[in-house]
XYZ file of C-alpha atoms in Angstrom:
787
model
C 160.562 104.605 118.670
C 161.563 102.813 115.592
C 161.473 99.440 117.266
C 157.908 100.341 118.444
C 156.595 101.055 114.699
C 157.910 97.973 113.702
C 156.109 96.197 116.252
C 153.243 97.809 114.985
C 153.620 97.049 111.942
C 154.211 93.617 112.080
C 150.617 93.434 114.357
C 149.172 95.499 111.319
C 150.275 92.722 108.746
C 149.346 89.444 111.010
C 145.916 91.331 111.686
C 145.450 91.831 107.202
C 146.642 88.571 106.603
C 144.077 86.966 109.113
C 140.998 89.916 107.627
C 142.552 88.698 104.145
C 141.940 84.508 105.088
C 139.099 84.937 107.081
C 137.636 85.982 103.763
C 137.600 82.345 102.218
C 135.050 80.283 102.649
C 134.920 76.818 101.637
C 131.710 74.640 101.995
C 131.511 70.758 101.488
C 128.000 69.878 100.145
C 126.780 66.745 101.288
C 124.751 64.489 103.736
C 125.280 64.871 107.721
C 126.788 61.386 107.683
C 129.639 61.874 104.682
C 133.239 63.103 104.690
C 133.860 66.516 104.884
C 137.282 67.953 102.813
C 139.551 69.621 104.736
C 139.438 72.644 105.645
C 135.689 72.908 104.273
C 132.491 73.572 106.059
C 129.665 70.950 105.665
C 126.668 72.141 104.653
C 123.045 69.671 104.177
C 119.924 70.102 102.783
C 119.123 71.178 105.931
C 121.163 74.318 106.295
C 118.992 76.739 106.430
C 120.276 80.388 106.472
C 120.841 81.919 109.747
C 122.807 85.620 111.336
C 124.023 82.894 113.848
C 126.026 80.830 111.334
C 126.329 83.450 108.510
C 125.466 80.655 105.566
C 122.693 78.394 104.301
C 120.275 77.803 101.830
C 117.368 80.256 101.798
C 114.385 77.575 101.750
C 114.349 74.145 101.743
C 112.379 73.471 98.965
C 112.813 70.815 96.648
C 116.439 70.021 98.328
C 117.824 66.678 98.503
C 121.034 65.252 99.281
C 123.144 62.113 97.105
C 125.939 60.314 98.372
C 127.989 57.327 96.402
C 131.129 57.047 96.827
C 133.412 54.860 94.017
C 136.982 53.756 95.371
C 136.543 50.174 94.236
C 138.668 48.829 91.115
C 136.666 48.232 88.100
C 137.338 44.800 86.089
C 137.170 44.580 82.407
C 138.079 40.856 81.304
C 139.501 40.055 84.181
C 141.831 42.749 84.003
C 142.341 45.106 86.554
C 140.893 48.363 85.340
C 140.351 52.164 87.032
C 136.738 52.692 88.775
C 134.139 55.000 87.151
C 135.691 57.866 88.800
C 137.783 58.049 92.215
C 136.096 60.005 94.981
C 136.733 62.625 97.843
C 134.769 64.150 100.231
C 133.578 66.766 97.791
C 132.897 64.339 94.758
C 131.432 61.479 96.628
C 128.270 63.556 97.501
C 125.967 66.715 96.602
C 123.064 68.875 97.151
C 120.245 68.449 94.376
C 117.339 70.926 93.842
C 114.170 70.929 91.970
C 113.639 74.652 92.153
C 115.295 77.835 92.433
C 117.265 78.704 95.148
C 119.851 80.557 96.917
C 123.085 80.024 99.168
C 123.676 82.391 101.312
C 127.159 83.615 102.953
C 127.616 86.654 104.789
C 131.060 88.279 104.255
C 132.378 92.068 104.343
C 131.667 94.171 101.395
C 134.059 94.127 98.635
C 135.140 91.924 95.635
C 135.150 88.282 95.611
C 135.697 85.101 93.246
C 132.896 82.043 93.522
C 134.275 78.672 92.876
C 131.733 76.171 92.864
C 132.541 72.693 91.848
C 129.018 70.764 90.024
C 128.528 67.111 90.234
C 128.042 63.931 91.453
C 129.630 60.208 91.308
C 126.084 58.361 91.378
C 125.628 57.371 87.783
C 122.394 59.738 86.820
C 121.296 57.627 84.146
C 119.186 59.582 82.034
C 119.050 62.865 84.168
C 120.165 66.064 82.198
C 121.433 68.682 84.741
C 120.782 72.160 83.115
C 120.511 75.409 85.354
C 122.474 78.800 85.941
C 124.762 80.021 88.570
C 124.971 83.534 88.999
C 126.845 85.548 91.691
C 125.604 88.828 93.266
C 124.861 90.575 96.509
C 121.724 89.331 98.281
C 118.723 91.389 97.390
C 120.392 92.804 94.493
C 118.108 93.470 91.159
C 121.055 94.372 89.100
C 121.440 92.104 85.884
C 124.545 89.995 86.422
C 127.963 90.628 84.504
C 128.993 87.928 82.473
C 131.417 86.921 84.686
C 129.245 87.068 87.455
C 127.048 83.879 85.753
C 127.149 80.892 84.197
C 125.136 78.286 82.527
C 125.469 74.491 83.515
C 124.814 71.626 81.310
C 125.615 67.957 81.800
C 123.888 64.841 80.856
C 124.193 61.770 83.398
C 126.753 61.296 86.540
C 130.103 60.235 87.182
C 131.461 63.906 86.247
C 131.601 67.904 87.634
C 131.810 70.762 86.255
C 133.719 73.868 87.381
C 132.225 77.251 87.411
C 133.737 80.351 88.411
C 132.675 84.016 88.579
C 133.032 87.154 89.855
C 131.303 89.348 92.437
C 130.929 92.133 94.332
C 129.223 92.122 98.043
C 127.495 95.724 99.347
C 125.103 95.042 102.094
C 127.491 91.952 104.066
C 126.068 89.042 102.216
C 126.603 87.415 99.165
C 123.663 85.415 97.450
C 124.887 82.602 95.169
C 121.724 81.978 92.551
C 120.479 78.534 91.411
C 118.093 78.286 88.711
C 117.028 75.006 87.130
C 115.750 74.138 83.623
C 115.672 70.513 84.690
C 117.709 69.973 88.161
C 121.057 71.587 89.783
C 123.737 70.259 91.561
C 126.606 71.559 93.690
C 129.117 69.390 95.446
C 131.427 72.881 96.848
C 131.496 76.405 96.837
C 134.446 78.244 97.501
C 134.757 81.879 97.861
C 137.596 84.559 98.525
C 138.539 87.813 98.188
C 140.511 89.338 95.040
C 143.569 89.534 97.265
C 143.343 85.684 98.748
C 142.321 84.467 94.880
C 145.469 83.558 93.623
C 146.579 81.515 96.984
C 143.327 79.449 96.847
C 143.603 78.653 93.759
C 147.097 77.234 93.950
C 146.754 75.397 97.102
C 143.178 74.334 97.397
C 141.338 74.575 93.960
C 144.357 73.175 91.878
C 145.310 70.311 93.636
C 141.114 69.633 94.013
C 140.726 69.809 90.129
C 143.807 67.659 89.604
C 142.151 64.553 91.856
C 138.665 65.253 89.945
C 139.503 65.956 86.309
C 142.723 63.266 86.246
C 143.972 61.516 89.299
C 143.832 61.578 93.116
C 147.606 61.959 94.787
C 147.806 57.998 95.961
C 147.083 57.102 92.220
C 150.002 59.133 90.353
C 152.625 56.796 91.611
C 150.801 53.778 89.509
C 150.833 55.475 86.776
C 153.745 56.230 84.174
C 153.398 59.138 81.175
C 154.705 57.945 78.274
C 156.642 61.190 76.741
C 155.673 62.264 73.365
C 158.657 61.829 70.743
C 161.267 64.338 71.550
C 161.259 67.493 68.936
C 163.476 68.519 66.078
C 165.584 70.989 66.939
C 164.205 74.483 66.879
C 165.476 76.474 63.323
C 166.615 80.057 63.275
C 163.823 82.646 64.008
C 163.326 85.769 62.595
C 163.632 88.637 64.678
C 159.810 89.520 64.219
C 158.996 86.328 65.500
C 161.262 86.276 68.302
C 159.984 89.613 69.279
C 156.498 88.938 68.712
C 156.508 85.747 71.109
C 155.455 82.301 69.169
C 155.684 81.102 65.648
C 153.087 80.547 63.367
C 153.847 77.169 61.281
C 152.036 74.509 59.464
C 151.798 70.732 58.799
C 149.926 68.790 57.062
C 146.497 67.851 59.256
C 147.156 64.037 58.767
C 150.510 64.079 60.690
C 150.373 64.381 64.429
C 151.845 67.226 66.052
C 152.219 66.853 69.879
C 152.412 69.667 72.747
C 156.102 69.407 72.467
C 156.272 69.570 68.761
C 158.609 72.535 67.089
C 158.519 73.607 63.603
C 160.962 72.643 60.951
C 162.228 76.222 58.803
C 160.170 75.299 55.756
C 156.931 75.328 57.929
C 157.259 78.708 59.272
C 154.551 81.722 58.265
C 153.160 79.314 55.754
C 150.835 79.659 52.804
C 148.127 76.951 53.392
C 147.102 75.739 50.068
C 143.874 73.274 49.702
C 141.647 71.881 46.807
C 137.779 70.828 46.940
C 134.990 70.168 44.724
C 132.005 71.837 45.303
C 129.813 70.608 48.576
C 133.032 69.025 50.124
C 134.217 69.747 53.590
C 138.427 70.624 53.838
C 140.309 70.810 56.956
C 142.830 73.881 57.163
C 145.390 73.470 60.131
C 148.263 75.715 61.298
C 150.089 75.762 64.627
C 151.256 78.371 67.280
C 154.619 77.800 69.017
C 154.913 80.008 72.069
C 158.312 81.197 72.881
C 157.107 83.037 76.013
C 153.672 82.537 78.460
C 150.467 84.203 76.576
C 147.328 84.937 78.123
C 145.084 84.588 75.112
C 145.381 83.655 71.303
C 142.549 84.620 69.371
C 141.722 83.531 65.743
C 139.588 84.816 63.197
C 139.723 84.818 59.305
C 138.132 86.485 56.043
C 136.284 84.605 53.206
C 138.260 82.488 51.278
C 136.528 83.063 47.609
C 132.847 81.678 47.989
C 133.371 79.974 51.584
C 131.972 82.979 53.822
C 133.789 83.608 56.977
C 130.768 82.881 59.359
C 130.384 79.386 57.469
C 134.065 78.024 58.770
C 134.603 76.713 61.589
C 137.143 77.434 63.787
C 138.476 74.949 66.692
C 141.050 74.399 68.680
C 142.984 70.813 69.258
C 142.766 70.044 73.165
C 145.434 68.373 74.365
C 144.629 65.373 76.875
C 145.951 62.481 78.771
C 144.815 59.018 77.329
C 145.643 55.566 77.759
C 147.426 54.292 74.570
C 144.588 51.435 74.514
C 141.350 51.798 75.870
C 141.199 49.236 78.251
C 144.952 49.805 79.306
C 145.785 50.796 82.685
C 148.976 52.495 84.246
C 150.514 54.200 81.261
C 148.942 56.948 79.702
C 150.115 59.491 76.874
C 149.248 63.792 76.315
C 148.034 63.489 73.119
C 145.589 65.948 70.746
C 142.134 64.633 70.701
C 139.329 66.944 70.816
C 138.422 69.982 68.614
C 137.100 71.957 71.027
C 135.161 75.295 70.063
C 137.274 78.383 70.732
C 134.817 79.637 73.406
C 135.950 76.319 75.095
C 139.433 77.172 74.393
C 139.307 80.540 75.708
C 137.527 79.905 79.106
C 139.910 77.537 79.909
C 137.917 76.356 83.215
C 140.246 73.020 84.347
C 143.413 73.887 85.275
C 145.673 71.159 84.551
C 149.258 71.902 85.854
C 150.162 68.697 84.731
C 148.873 68.895 81.330
C 150.030 71.463 78.168
C 146.192 72.847 77.879
C 147.533 76.467 79.147
C 149.246 78.829 77.289
C 152.950 78.532 78.358
C 155.967 78.955 76.478
C 157.551 76.139 74.674
C 154.169 74.773 74.481
C 152.516 74.183 70.743
C 148.896 74.752 70.111
C 147.109 73.144 67.176
C 143.988 75.298 65.475
C 141.679 73.130 62.993
C 139.365 75.261 60.844
C 137.127 73.436 58.593
C 135.786 75.221 55.345
C 132.700 73.635 53.154
C 132.861 74.760 49.640
C 129.111 75.628 48.526
C 127.587 73.722 46.235
C 127.400 76.176 43.620
C 131.003 77.254 43.785
C 132.595 78.520 40.685
C 135.633 76.736 39.683
C 138.866 78.978 40.089
C 141.559 80.237 42.676
C 140.465 82.118 45.323
C 142.248 83.280 48.506
C 141.945 84.343 52.132
C 143.694 85.276 55.440
C 143.586 84.106 58.765
C 144.471 85.920 61.751
C 146.077 85.254 65.168
C 146.189 87.566 68.093
C 147.272 87.699 71.414
C 146.391 89.624 74.300
C 149.997 91.451 74.267
C 148.995 92.879 70.911
C 150.852 90.377 69.003
C 149.213 89.234 65.584
C 150.249 86.990 62.718
C 148.474 86.024 59.507
C 148.205 83.038 57.502
C 147.162 83.255 53.965
C 145.419 80.466 52.529
C 144.550 79.559 49.355
C 141.700 77.732 47.692
C 141.144 76.113 44.401
C 137.888 74.666 43.526
C 137.915 72.125 41.046
C 135.217 72.032 38.159
C 133.522 68.649 39.470
C 131.489 67.123 41.966
C 132.402 64.057 43.632
C 130.103 60.791 43.108
C 129.221 58.235 45.427
C 129.525 55.049 45.441
C 126.123 53.058 46.066
C 127.858 49.787 46.834
C 129.444 50.555 49.478
C 128.012 51.952 53.171
C 129.700 54.147 55.939
C 127.953 53.227 59.141
C 128.545 53.448 62.780
C 128.147 51.491 66.152
C 125.937 53.980 67.992
C 124.447 54.271 71.369
C 120.515 56.282 70.750
C 119.756 59.093 72.464
C 116.288 58.197 71.690
C 116.578 55.657 74.082
C 117.339 57.849 76.716
C 114.432 60.173 75.916
C 111.858 57.474 76.151
C 113.621 57.115 79.555
C 114.340 60.434 80.265
C 113.189 61.789 84.303
C 111.550 64.805 83.542
C 110.887 67.152 80.574
C 114.252 68.968 79.887
C 116.355 65.288 79.937
C 113.918 64.361 77.371
C 114.388 66.896 75.065
C 117.613 67.225 75.406
C 118.160 63.506 74.359
C 115.943 64.589 71.317
C 117.931 67.285 70.791
C 121.178 65.275 70.582
C 119.797 62.513 68.264
C 118.781 65.553 65.757
C 122.575 66.582 66.084
C 124.562 63.543 66.045
C 122.472 62.651 62.940
C 123.207 65.774 61.212
C 126.718 65.210 62.150
C 127.102 62.149 61.224
C 125.402 63.178 57.602
C 128.203 65.912 57.699
C 131.228 63.285 57.510
C 129.896 60.682 55.497
C 127.886 58.335 57.299
C 124.816 56.946 56.279
C 124.189 53.909 58.552
C 123.907 53.434 61.848
C 123.382 49.445 64.185
C 119.542 49.439 65.733
C 117.854 47.170 68.017
C 114.832 44.780 67.197
C 113.874 44.138 70.996
C 111.111 42.235 72.026
C 110.238 39.443 74.930
C 110.555 35.998 74.674
C 107.254 33.943 73.712
C 104.635 34.350 76.566
C 102.327 31.476 77.531
C 100.277 32.282 74.885
C 103.004 31.872 72.260
C 102.948 35.606 71.406
C 105.730 38.070 71.795
C 105.385 41.426 72.763
C 107.431 44.380 71.528
C 106.712 48.163 71.651
C 108.152 49.639 68.430
C 107.905 53.209 69.499
C 111.618 53.507 69.554
C 112.304 52.029 67.067
C 110.089 53.476 64.848
C 111.040 57.376 65.788
C 115.069 55.871 64.892
C 113.985 54.688 61.689
C 112.292 57.596 61.226
C 115.243 59.969 61.719
C 117.556 57.687 59.812
C 114.882 58.525 56.863
C 114.988 62.112 57.431
C 118.601 62.530 57.194
C 119.132 60.150 54.335
C 120.452 56.975 55.756
C 120.092 53.643 54.175
C 120.030 49.826 55.155
C 119.967 47.030 55.633
C 120.611 47.752 59.205
C 122.201 45.571 61.348
C 119.671 44.722 64.224
C 120.327 43.267 67.406
C 117.624 40.914 68.584
C 116.966 39.241 71.697
C 118.412 35.724 71.461
C 119.971 35.827 74.953
C 116.572 35.468 77.143
C 115.110 32.829 74.744
C 118.369 30.871 75.766
C 118.471 32.031 79.062
C 114.687 30.645 79.061
C 116.005 26.840 78.083
C 119.312 27.085 79.668
C 118.529 28.845 82.954
C 121.579 30.716 82.816
C 123.219 33.705 80.693
C 125.800 32.448 77.717
C 128.050 34.927 79.368
C 130.543 38.014 77.924
C 131.107 36.979 74.406
C 129.968 33.390 74.671
C 132.731 32.815 77.602
C 129.618 30.622 79.137
C 128.388 29.196 76.252
C 126.445 25.380 76.375
C 124.437 23.560 73.607
C 121.007 24.552 73.992
C 118.214 22.320 73.657
C 115.907 22.228 70.564
C 113.216 24.641 72.064
C 115.631 27.232 71.609
C 115.953 27.325 67.965
C 112.428 26.935 67.640
C 111.550 29.317 69.680
C 114.511 32.004 67.896
C 113.297 30.985 64.785
C 109.437 31.745 65.533
C 110.782 35.285 66.817
C 112.739 36.049 63.728
C 109.099 35.557 61.678
C 107.700 37.915 64.145
C 110.128 40.326 63.509
C 109.869 40.145 60.163
C 106.327 40.456 59.501
C 106.148 43.107 61.697
C 109.151 45.069 59.179
C 106.902 44.143 56.284
C 103.637 45.347 57.737
C 105.559 48.425 58.686
C 107.515 49.150 55.547
C 110.689 49.033 57.363
C 114.179 48.515 55.602
C 115.989 45.382 55.493
C 116.974 44.252 58.742
C 120.651 41.821 59.588
C 120.191 39.768 62.265
C 122.441 40.058 64.877
C 122.280 37.862 68.117
C 125.412 37.281 69.414
C 128.513 40.044 69.531
C 132.210 38.647 69.115
C 131.605 35.138 69.914
C 134.283 32.909 71.215
C 135.675 30.125 69.561
C 135.355 27.160 71.952
C 133.312 24.060 70.228
C 130.462 24.847 72.116
C 130.706 28.769 71.807
C 130.873 28.322 67.645
C 128.313 25.712 67.892
C 125.942 27.941 69.880
C 126.597 30.267 66.775
C 126.048 27.866 64.282
C 122.679 26.683 65.957
C 121.474 30.694 66.246
C 122.459 31.519 62.852
C 120.726 28.530 61.108
C 117.052 29.401 63.737
C 117.354 32.580 62.358
C 117.495 31.963 58.433
C 115.092 29.399 58.916
C 112.710 32.123 60.139
C 113.144 34.222 57.061
C 116.243 36.547 58.157
C 119.586 37.130 56.735
C 122.219 36.522 59.755
C 124.984 39.226 61.010
C 128.168 38.081 62.859
C 131.003 40.150 64.439
C 133.612 37.273 63.924
C 136.645 36.618 61.755
C 136.019 33.903 58.711
C 139.925 33.735 58.610
C 139.772 31.565 62.002
C 139.545 28.029 60.982
C 137.457 27.707 64.321
C 134.534 29.456 62.721
C 134.273 27.307 59.469
C 131.118 25.931 60.864
C 129.300 28.640 60.282
C 129.796 29.570 56.714
C 126.736 28.214 55.579
C 124.711 30.157 57.945
C 126.124 33.818 58.052
C 124.996 36.312 55.287
C 127.164 39.138 56.751
C 130.295 38.754 58.332
C 131.963 41.807 60.418
C 135.277 42.043 60.979
C 138.173 43.925 62.742
C 140.604 44.086 60.101
C 140.515 43.783 55.912
C 140.786 40.061 56.161
C 140.164 37.761 54.336
C 141.748 38.892 51.272
C 140.473 40.902 48.279
C 140.451 38.258 45.667
C 139.278 35.682 48.565
C 136.193 37.713 49.405
C 135.514 38.940 45.826
C 134.890 35.225 44.920
C 132.901 33.964 47.843
C 130.535 37.390 47.673
C 130.343 36.311 43.395
C 129.497 32.697 44.805
C 126.746 32.849 47.240
C 125.029 35.616 49.557
C 127.390 37.155 51.376
C 129.074 39.986 52.182
C 131.922 41.398 53.616
C 132.129 44.553 56.438
C 134.670 45.805 58.612
C 134.431 47.223 62.134
C 138.334 49.477 62.013
C 138.301 49.258 65.972
C 141.807 49.500 65.816
C 142.283 53.115 64.136
C 139.255 54.137 66.247
C 138.522 54.363 69.662
C 140.577 51.384 70.635
C 143.532 53.440 70.611
C 143.832 56.954 71.731
C 143.202 59.535 68.771
C 146.331 59.983 67.253
C 145.611 57.063 64.621
C 145.034 59.892 61.716
C 146.499 58.876 58.895
C 145.409 55.296 59.823
C 141.893 56.346 59.839
C 142.147 57.904 56.222
C 144.050 55.135 54.705
C 140.684 53.072 56.176
C 138.327 54.981 54.836
C 139.799 55.443 51.470
C 142.523 54.028 49.476
C 142.767 50.930 52.028
C 138.884 50.617 51.703
C 138.734 50.800 47.814
C 141.982 47.958 47.596
C 140.328 46.219 50.254
C 137.295 44.926 48.401
C 135.089 45.063 51.451
C 131.465 46.545 51.015
C 130.736 48.354 54.217
C 133.137 50.472 57.353
C 131.360 50.615 60.367
C 133.185 51.359 63.438
C 132.337 50.833 67.018
C 131.014 53.798 68.003
C 130.100 56.665 67.094
C 130.123 57.969 71.273
C 130.344 55.281 74.292
C 131.107 57.197 77.657
C 132.479 54.986 80.585
C 132.923 57.796 83.512
C 134.092 61.375 83.050
C 133.841 62.082 78.837
C 137.268 64.487 79.255
C 138.666 62.178 81.943
C 140.094 59.360 79.774
C 142.184 57.612 83.121
C 138.814 56.804 84.548
C 136.525 53.900 83.708
C 136.720 50.220 82.510
C 137.067 51.412 79.126
C 138.228 54.741 77.575
C 135.201 56.808 76.041
C 134.975 56.404 72.381
C 135.369 59.197 69.361
C 132.857 62.036 69.714
C 132.478 63.929 72.583
C 130.404 66.683 73.129
C 129.586 70.235 74.265
C 127.749 70.549 77.617
C 124.409 71.208 75.190
C 124.910 67.793 73.625
C 126.259 69.442 70.639
C 129.194 66.479 68.945
C 132.557 67.643 69.451
C 134.693 66.183 67.257
C 138.069 64.352 67.272
C 140.956 64.474 65.294
C 140.392 60.974 63.837
C 136.690 61.402 63.472
C 137.889 64.342 60.810
C 140.311 61.793 59.154
C 137.386 59.266 58.242
C 135.213 61.945 56.162
C 138.320 62.720 54.417
C 139.136 59.262 53.985
C 135.880 58.891 52.404
C 136.274 61.734 50.140
C 139.548 60.237 48.842
C 137.144 57.538 47.933
C 134.919 59.483 46.284
C 137.599 61.045 44.189
C 138.480 57.020 43.000
C 134.884 56.486 41.824
C 134.329 59.463 40.418
C 137.399 59.002 38.231
C 136.339 55.526 37.108
C 133.039 56.298 36.428
C 134.347 58.849 34.038
C 136.971 55.881 32.689
C 134.139 54.085 31.671
C 132.447 56.810 30.487
C 134.936 57.484 27.752
C 135.737 54.383 27.033
C 132.412 53.475 26.084
C 132.072 57.171 24.140
C 134.137 55.865 21.070
C 135.578 59.365 20.517
C 139.246 59.032 19.975
C 140.122 61.476 22.853
C 138.155 60.448 25.110
C 139.149 56.984 24.796
C 142.851 58.215 24.957
C 142.353 60.119 28.074
C 140.682 57.284 29.818
C 143.565 55.252 28.954
C 145.918 57.336 30.976
C 143.664 57.923 33.460
C 143.517 54.470 34.025
C 147.627 54.226 34.161
C 147.789 56.767 36.746
C 144.773 54.783 38.668
C 146.827 51.544 38.084
C 149.788 53.800 39.529
C 147.795 54.614 43.066
C 146.893 51.079 43.179
C 150.296 49.802 43.072
C 151.229 52.548 45.800
C 149.032 50.924 48.411
C 150.712 48.819 50.480
C 147.604 45.992 51.676
C 147.724 45.713 55.220
C 145.114 43.772 57.687
C 144.561 47.064 59.738
C 145.645 50.640 58.956
C 147.246 52.205 62.054
C 150.868 53.710 62.336
C 152.953 51.608 60.949
C 153.646 51.159 57.057
C 151.388 53.774 56.150
C 152.017 56.735 53.419
C 153.723 59.784 54.701
C 151.366 63.427 55.697
C 151.621 64.907 52.762
C 151.441 61.958 50.279
C 147.514 61.340 50.567
C 146.788 64.855 48.896
C 149.158 64.267 46.482
C 147.756 60.933 45.390
C 144.502 62.425 46.019
C 145.775 65.427 43.304
C 146.749 62.707 40.897
C 143.296 61.459 40.514
C 141.345 64.279 40.561
C 143.749 65.957 37.869
C 143.270 62.749 35.957
C 139.064 63.620 36.599
C 139.586 67.143 35.009
C 141.635 65.779 32.138
C 139.448 62.998 30.944
C 135.854 65.427 32.115
C 137.749 68.168 29.551
C 138.100 65.339 26.758
C 134.743 64.312 27.201
C 133.274 67.932 26.136
């Protein structure tokens, strides 16, 4: 009898297991000819719902399919590079809809989880995908719960977004409703009962996301993890910290905090102290080291004196896999990178078992708050509190002390802080539908606002027109250029603007081929090339004057090579532009002797380094019409975003010491594949990322640019006060000016002059604020003496 009962129980267990497994439905959306993911069911745009199959689309209206595989390797300047994305049976294809539709699946009544992978392996240029996904019982008219609906936004292709929903099935059919603002797309749908969800996530979703968002299994062996520095030993912790299960600590924001960083004893349970002037932005950071697994962390803050709590931007530093150099291959690190908004951190849509993005024991997480002191704030010392909580009831506090200084920063009108820029206005003009156009127009506004808030006032633009037609006329549509210049003016940007022009098509017209990447295939063009380029320059200059546009710097060739033919091509090009009345701009290093023939024909040298040295370039700029600009890529997106101290030195104390006129790095934002996957594409993505709706999402080094610019602002403000005090004739003011100059000279002498500031030979992170305070204190003293 006992044996019979055991057999019956075993059979019942098998039946329950098979029933649970039957409540897992996996659909691969694509074409009739594309591959099908293991254990998935093929679904095409032609598969309408029927009772026989138990799944399908409600209607065929507006449905289409897309399939495009990217399995070949790319190439970057002759070197192997990853493809824009690795594809599998799911990611190579998808179903697209232009109108609302429902994907219906027959299921036993009960509670379910729904996973949808939305994306495309096609470039999908100028297309913005904007749609809602709602999981509900078929026919239900009740408003969906928060966890039963999602909003998906994605600009372009070569990327995917995961959607995780909950649903209650009553009546035997689940409906996945897709409602587009523009278009929707879906590559896979997976439905599992609550009982099966943990297994499905572990066995199906996690491996799929590892492939989609990082590396496919067969590529894993080709990439090596460069581990972070070994952490210092954990100090003795208080019983309260051990009981809570996590430790609060603080390091200067410009010091890199790795995911395995452990606190030093003096950093634990800190009070964070900052100072700022009215109108100034200032970062406040703190770290949480987890002693145990946590389900969630939340951060909130009180007012900090005049800085209202609801104006304080609270973000989490997202750790991402990144190549040490943007064109590197085969080596990656896990680095602190994007400053994601808290809603993204709390949602954590992508599971990353190989990366420290979760809240597991031993991981360190950094939180980044940005305060802006109101312009009418009164000087004084103010206090506030940051509160951190976990979902188990643990709580910790970070006191913040803010000193508002009694002066405002002045800007040096002789300096330009600008950006290379891929303009959303160009995408808007080519947008495939109205929703896409509106997205890019809004993105352009948001990006200009973000650049303004980070102190940038200039971008690289393009004045493009065709070569002369048979009538000797030029055809040009300045609609996009006018829109860009209007946007610049609205946000307070100033010229002159480096302006790409279409010299390459004139060259091709007379030579019969292009000059190749960075003039690698340069030939000496016939005289007709220079003559027409001069006429084109005259035409653009006449248009510039007619429309009242700011000064243009004519930028025909990017980073030319140093071969004799290349240099001669550039010389001819620059001479022709100058003959047409246009000042010339070239991205080349004048300290390379091969470029010596260009000297008389270049009005702006834009170099990657602070070379030539200060004395040489100041003498050259005093002697003739030439300026020296810098695009400091080695402390920008050419590396992962851990060059934070280098970025701050480049934009502040180093810039001051260099004598250069302008900083204009490559590039505000540039995406070669999935913007959140740095292991795909011929070049790692640069600088600022974006939230799904196009809102700029800062990275750690982007914040260092603003702080460096503020360092320079403190210095320039003191220099102006010293000059005023010295000229005032007041004995006390003159004495204060002399003392301030000695302190400023002390700072000057402590700057180690380097061609580029990246990782090495830099001040410790905390010393930057110490030197800034030396300057600030002298401003206060001279200002007081002037009164």
